[in-house]
GROMACS .gro file of C-alpha atoms in nm:
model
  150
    1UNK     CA    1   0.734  -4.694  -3.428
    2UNK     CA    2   0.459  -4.865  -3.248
    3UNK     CA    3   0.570  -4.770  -2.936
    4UNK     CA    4   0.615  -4.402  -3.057
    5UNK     CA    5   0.219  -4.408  -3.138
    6UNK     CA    6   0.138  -4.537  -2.798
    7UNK     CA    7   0.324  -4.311  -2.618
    8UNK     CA    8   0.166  -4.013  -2.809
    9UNK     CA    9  -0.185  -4.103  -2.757
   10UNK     CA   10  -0.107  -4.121  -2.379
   11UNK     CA   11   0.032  -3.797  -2.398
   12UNK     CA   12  -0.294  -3.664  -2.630
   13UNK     CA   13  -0.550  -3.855  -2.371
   14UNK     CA   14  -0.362  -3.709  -2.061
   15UNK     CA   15  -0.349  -3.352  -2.224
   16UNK     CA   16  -0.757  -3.336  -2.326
   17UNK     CA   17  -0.810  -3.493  -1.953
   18UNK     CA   18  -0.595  -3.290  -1.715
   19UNK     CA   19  -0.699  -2.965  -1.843
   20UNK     CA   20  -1.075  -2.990  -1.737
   21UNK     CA   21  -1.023  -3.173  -1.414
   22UNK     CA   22  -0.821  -2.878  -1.299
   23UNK     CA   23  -1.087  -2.609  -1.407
   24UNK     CA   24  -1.376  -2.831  -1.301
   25UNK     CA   25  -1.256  -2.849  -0.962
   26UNK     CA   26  -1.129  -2.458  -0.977
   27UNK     CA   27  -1.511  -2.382  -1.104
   28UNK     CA   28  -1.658  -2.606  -0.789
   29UNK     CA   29  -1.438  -2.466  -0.507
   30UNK     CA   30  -1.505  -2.088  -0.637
   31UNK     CA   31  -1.866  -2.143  -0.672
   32UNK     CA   32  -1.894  -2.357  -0.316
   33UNK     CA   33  -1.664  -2.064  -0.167
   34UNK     CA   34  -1.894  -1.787  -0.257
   35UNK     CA   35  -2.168  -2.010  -0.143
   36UNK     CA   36  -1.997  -2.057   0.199
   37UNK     CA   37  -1.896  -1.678   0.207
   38UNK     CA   38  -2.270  -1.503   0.133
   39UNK     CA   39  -2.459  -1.793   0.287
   40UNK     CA   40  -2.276  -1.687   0.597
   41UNK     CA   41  -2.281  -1.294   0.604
   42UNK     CA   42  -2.631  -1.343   0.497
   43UNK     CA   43  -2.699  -1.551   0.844
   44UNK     CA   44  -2.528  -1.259   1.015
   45UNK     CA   45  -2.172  -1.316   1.090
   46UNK     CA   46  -1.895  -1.089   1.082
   47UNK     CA   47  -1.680  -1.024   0.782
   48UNK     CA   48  -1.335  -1.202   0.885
   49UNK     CA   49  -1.524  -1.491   0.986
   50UNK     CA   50  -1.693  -1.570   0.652
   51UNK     CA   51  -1.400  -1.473   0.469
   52UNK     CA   52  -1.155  -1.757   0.696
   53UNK     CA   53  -1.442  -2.003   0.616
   54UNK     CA   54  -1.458  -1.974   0.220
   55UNK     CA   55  -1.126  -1.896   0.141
   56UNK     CA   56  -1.002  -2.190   0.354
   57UNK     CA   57  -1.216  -2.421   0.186
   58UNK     CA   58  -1.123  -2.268  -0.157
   59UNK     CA   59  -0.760  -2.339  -0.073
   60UNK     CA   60  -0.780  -2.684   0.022
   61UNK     CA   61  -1.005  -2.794  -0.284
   62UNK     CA   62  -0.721  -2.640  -0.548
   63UNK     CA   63  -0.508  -2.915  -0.550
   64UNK     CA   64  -0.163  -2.897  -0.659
   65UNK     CA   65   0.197  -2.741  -0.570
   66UNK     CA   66   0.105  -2.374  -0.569
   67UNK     CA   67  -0.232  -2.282  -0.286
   68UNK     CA   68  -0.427  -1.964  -0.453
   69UNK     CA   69  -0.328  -1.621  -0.308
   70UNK     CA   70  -0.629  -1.437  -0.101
   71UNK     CA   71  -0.666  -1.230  -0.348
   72UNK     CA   72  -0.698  -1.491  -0.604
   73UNK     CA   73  -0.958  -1.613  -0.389
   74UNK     CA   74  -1.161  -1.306  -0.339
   75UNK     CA   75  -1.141  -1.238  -0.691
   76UNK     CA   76  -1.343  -1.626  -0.785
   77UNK     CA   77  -1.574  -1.569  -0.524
   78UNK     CA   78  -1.679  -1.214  -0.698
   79UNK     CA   79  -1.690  -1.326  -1.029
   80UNK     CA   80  -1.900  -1.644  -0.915
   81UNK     CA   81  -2.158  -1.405  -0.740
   82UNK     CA   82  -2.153  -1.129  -1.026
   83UNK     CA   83  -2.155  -1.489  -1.308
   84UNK     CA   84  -2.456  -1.650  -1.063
   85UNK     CA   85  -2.649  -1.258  -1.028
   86UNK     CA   86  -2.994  -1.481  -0.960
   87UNK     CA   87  -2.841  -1.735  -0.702
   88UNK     CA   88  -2.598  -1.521  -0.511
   89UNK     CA   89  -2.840  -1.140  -0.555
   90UNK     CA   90  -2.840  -1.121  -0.202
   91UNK     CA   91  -2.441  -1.171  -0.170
   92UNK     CA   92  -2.337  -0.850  -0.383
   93UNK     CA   93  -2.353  -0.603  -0.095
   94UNK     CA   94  -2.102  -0.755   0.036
   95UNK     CA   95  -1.846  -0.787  -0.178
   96UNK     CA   96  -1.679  -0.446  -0.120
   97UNK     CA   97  -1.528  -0.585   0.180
   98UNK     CA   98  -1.358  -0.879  -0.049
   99UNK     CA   99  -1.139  -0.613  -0.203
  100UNK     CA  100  -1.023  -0.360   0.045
  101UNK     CA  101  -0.807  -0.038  -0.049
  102UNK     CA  102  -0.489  -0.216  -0.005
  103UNK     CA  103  -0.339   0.158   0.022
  104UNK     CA  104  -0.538   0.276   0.270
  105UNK     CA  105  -0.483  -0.012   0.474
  106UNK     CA  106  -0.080   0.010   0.433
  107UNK     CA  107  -0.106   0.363   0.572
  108UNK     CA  108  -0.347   0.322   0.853
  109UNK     CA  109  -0.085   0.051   0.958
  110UNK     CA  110   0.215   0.282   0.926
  111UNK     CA  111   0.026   0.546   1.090
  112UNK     CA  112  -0.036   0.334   1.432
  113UNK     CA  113   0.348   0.219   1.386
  114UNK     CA  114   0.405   0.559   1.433
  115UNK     CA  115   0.175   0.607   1.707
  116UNK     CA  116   0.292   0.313   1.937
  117UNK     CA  117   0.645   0.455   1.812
  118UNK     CA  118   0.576   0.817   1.946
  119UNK     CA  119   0.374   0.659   2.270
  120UNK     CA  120   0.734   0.428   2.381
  121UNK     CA  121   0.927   0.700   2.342
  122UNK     CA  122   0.684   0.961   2.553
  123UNK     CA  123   0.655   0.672   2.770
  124UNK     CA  124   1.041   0.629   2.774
  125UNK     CA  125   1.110   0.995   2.825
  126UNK     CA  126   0.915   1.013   3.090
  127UNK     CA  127   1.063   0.741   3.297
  128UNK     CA  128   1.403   0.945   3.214
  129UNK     CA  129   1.284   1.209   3.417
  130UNK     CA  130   1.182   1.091   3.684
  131UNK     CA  131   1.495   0.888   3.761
  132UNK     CA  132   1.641   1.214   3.676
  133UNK     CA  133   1.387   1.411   3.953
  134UNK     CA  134   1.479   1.093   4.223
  135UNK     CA  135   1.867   1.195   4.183
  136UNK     CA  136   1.835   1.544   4.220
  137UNK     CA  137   1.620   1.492   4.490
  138UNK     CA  138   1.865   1.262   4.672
  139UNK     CA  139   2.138   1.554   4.654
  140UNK     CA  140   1.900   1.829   4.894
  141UNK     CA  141   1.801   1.723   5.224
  142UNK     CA  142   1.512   1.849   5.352
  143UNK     CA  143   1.702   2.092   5.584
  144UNK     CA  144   1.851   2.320   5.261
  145UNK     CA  145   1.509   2.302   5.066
  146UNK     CA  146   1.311   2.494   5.382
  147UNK     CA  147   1.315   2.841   5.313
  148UNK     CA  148   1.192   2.955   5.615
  149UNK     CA  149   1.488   2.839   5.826
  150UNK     CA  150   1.751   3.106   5.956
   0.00000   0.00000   0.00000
């Protein structure tokens, strides 16, 4: 029975204590992450390159088995700037490009797909006819193709 009671409050003690370290340190990489993400645009770098820099730090501070998805990550660094209005005010202009239209995005890809598709195959064609032009030309000498020889 004793043991029973001692293995319980372990349990108890590591249930109230694992909880809070993972949200403290969730709450701490979101919060550094948005710093790292609008201290950065706000110095005048480029989207991608802010975005790389906080949402690799954000991944290596969440410990555990599973790394958080980018758009888990986009989604903490927005609510940390729209939670923090006073510290991060100057951040919020840029959050649009956080959350792109995924949509959009699929279609402008499938639409150069197609391009580069269409451009091979023009490209392809092309090279078609000409070998086809080189062995027709091969078959005339240059005697049959003047007309003005009798």
């Amino acid at each position: 029975m004793q043991r029973f009671k001692q293995k319980k409050l372990i349990l108890l003690t590591l249930g109230i204590f694992t909880p809070w370290t993972f949200i403290t340190s969730k709450v701490n990489a979101s919060t550094f992450g948005a710093e790292i993400f609008c201290t950065m645009r706000d110095g005048g770098n480029d989207h991608e390159s802010s975005w790389d820099a906080a949402y690799t730090y954000i991944k290596k501070q969440r410990g555990g088995l599973f790394k958080v998805s980018p758009k888990n990550a986009a989604a903490q660094i927005t609510e940390t700037v729209i939670r923090e209005r006073e510290k991060f005010g100057y951040c919020i202009e840029y959050l649009d490009n956080l959350h792109p239209n995924r949509k959009l995005l699929r279609n402008l890809e499938k639409e150069k797909e197609a391009k580069e598709k269409e451009e091979k195959e023009r490209v392809d064609k092309r090279k078609r006819l000409e070998k086809e032009l080189e062995e027709t030309n091969e078959d005339f000498t240059q005697e049959s193709i003047d007309r003005y020889s009798y």
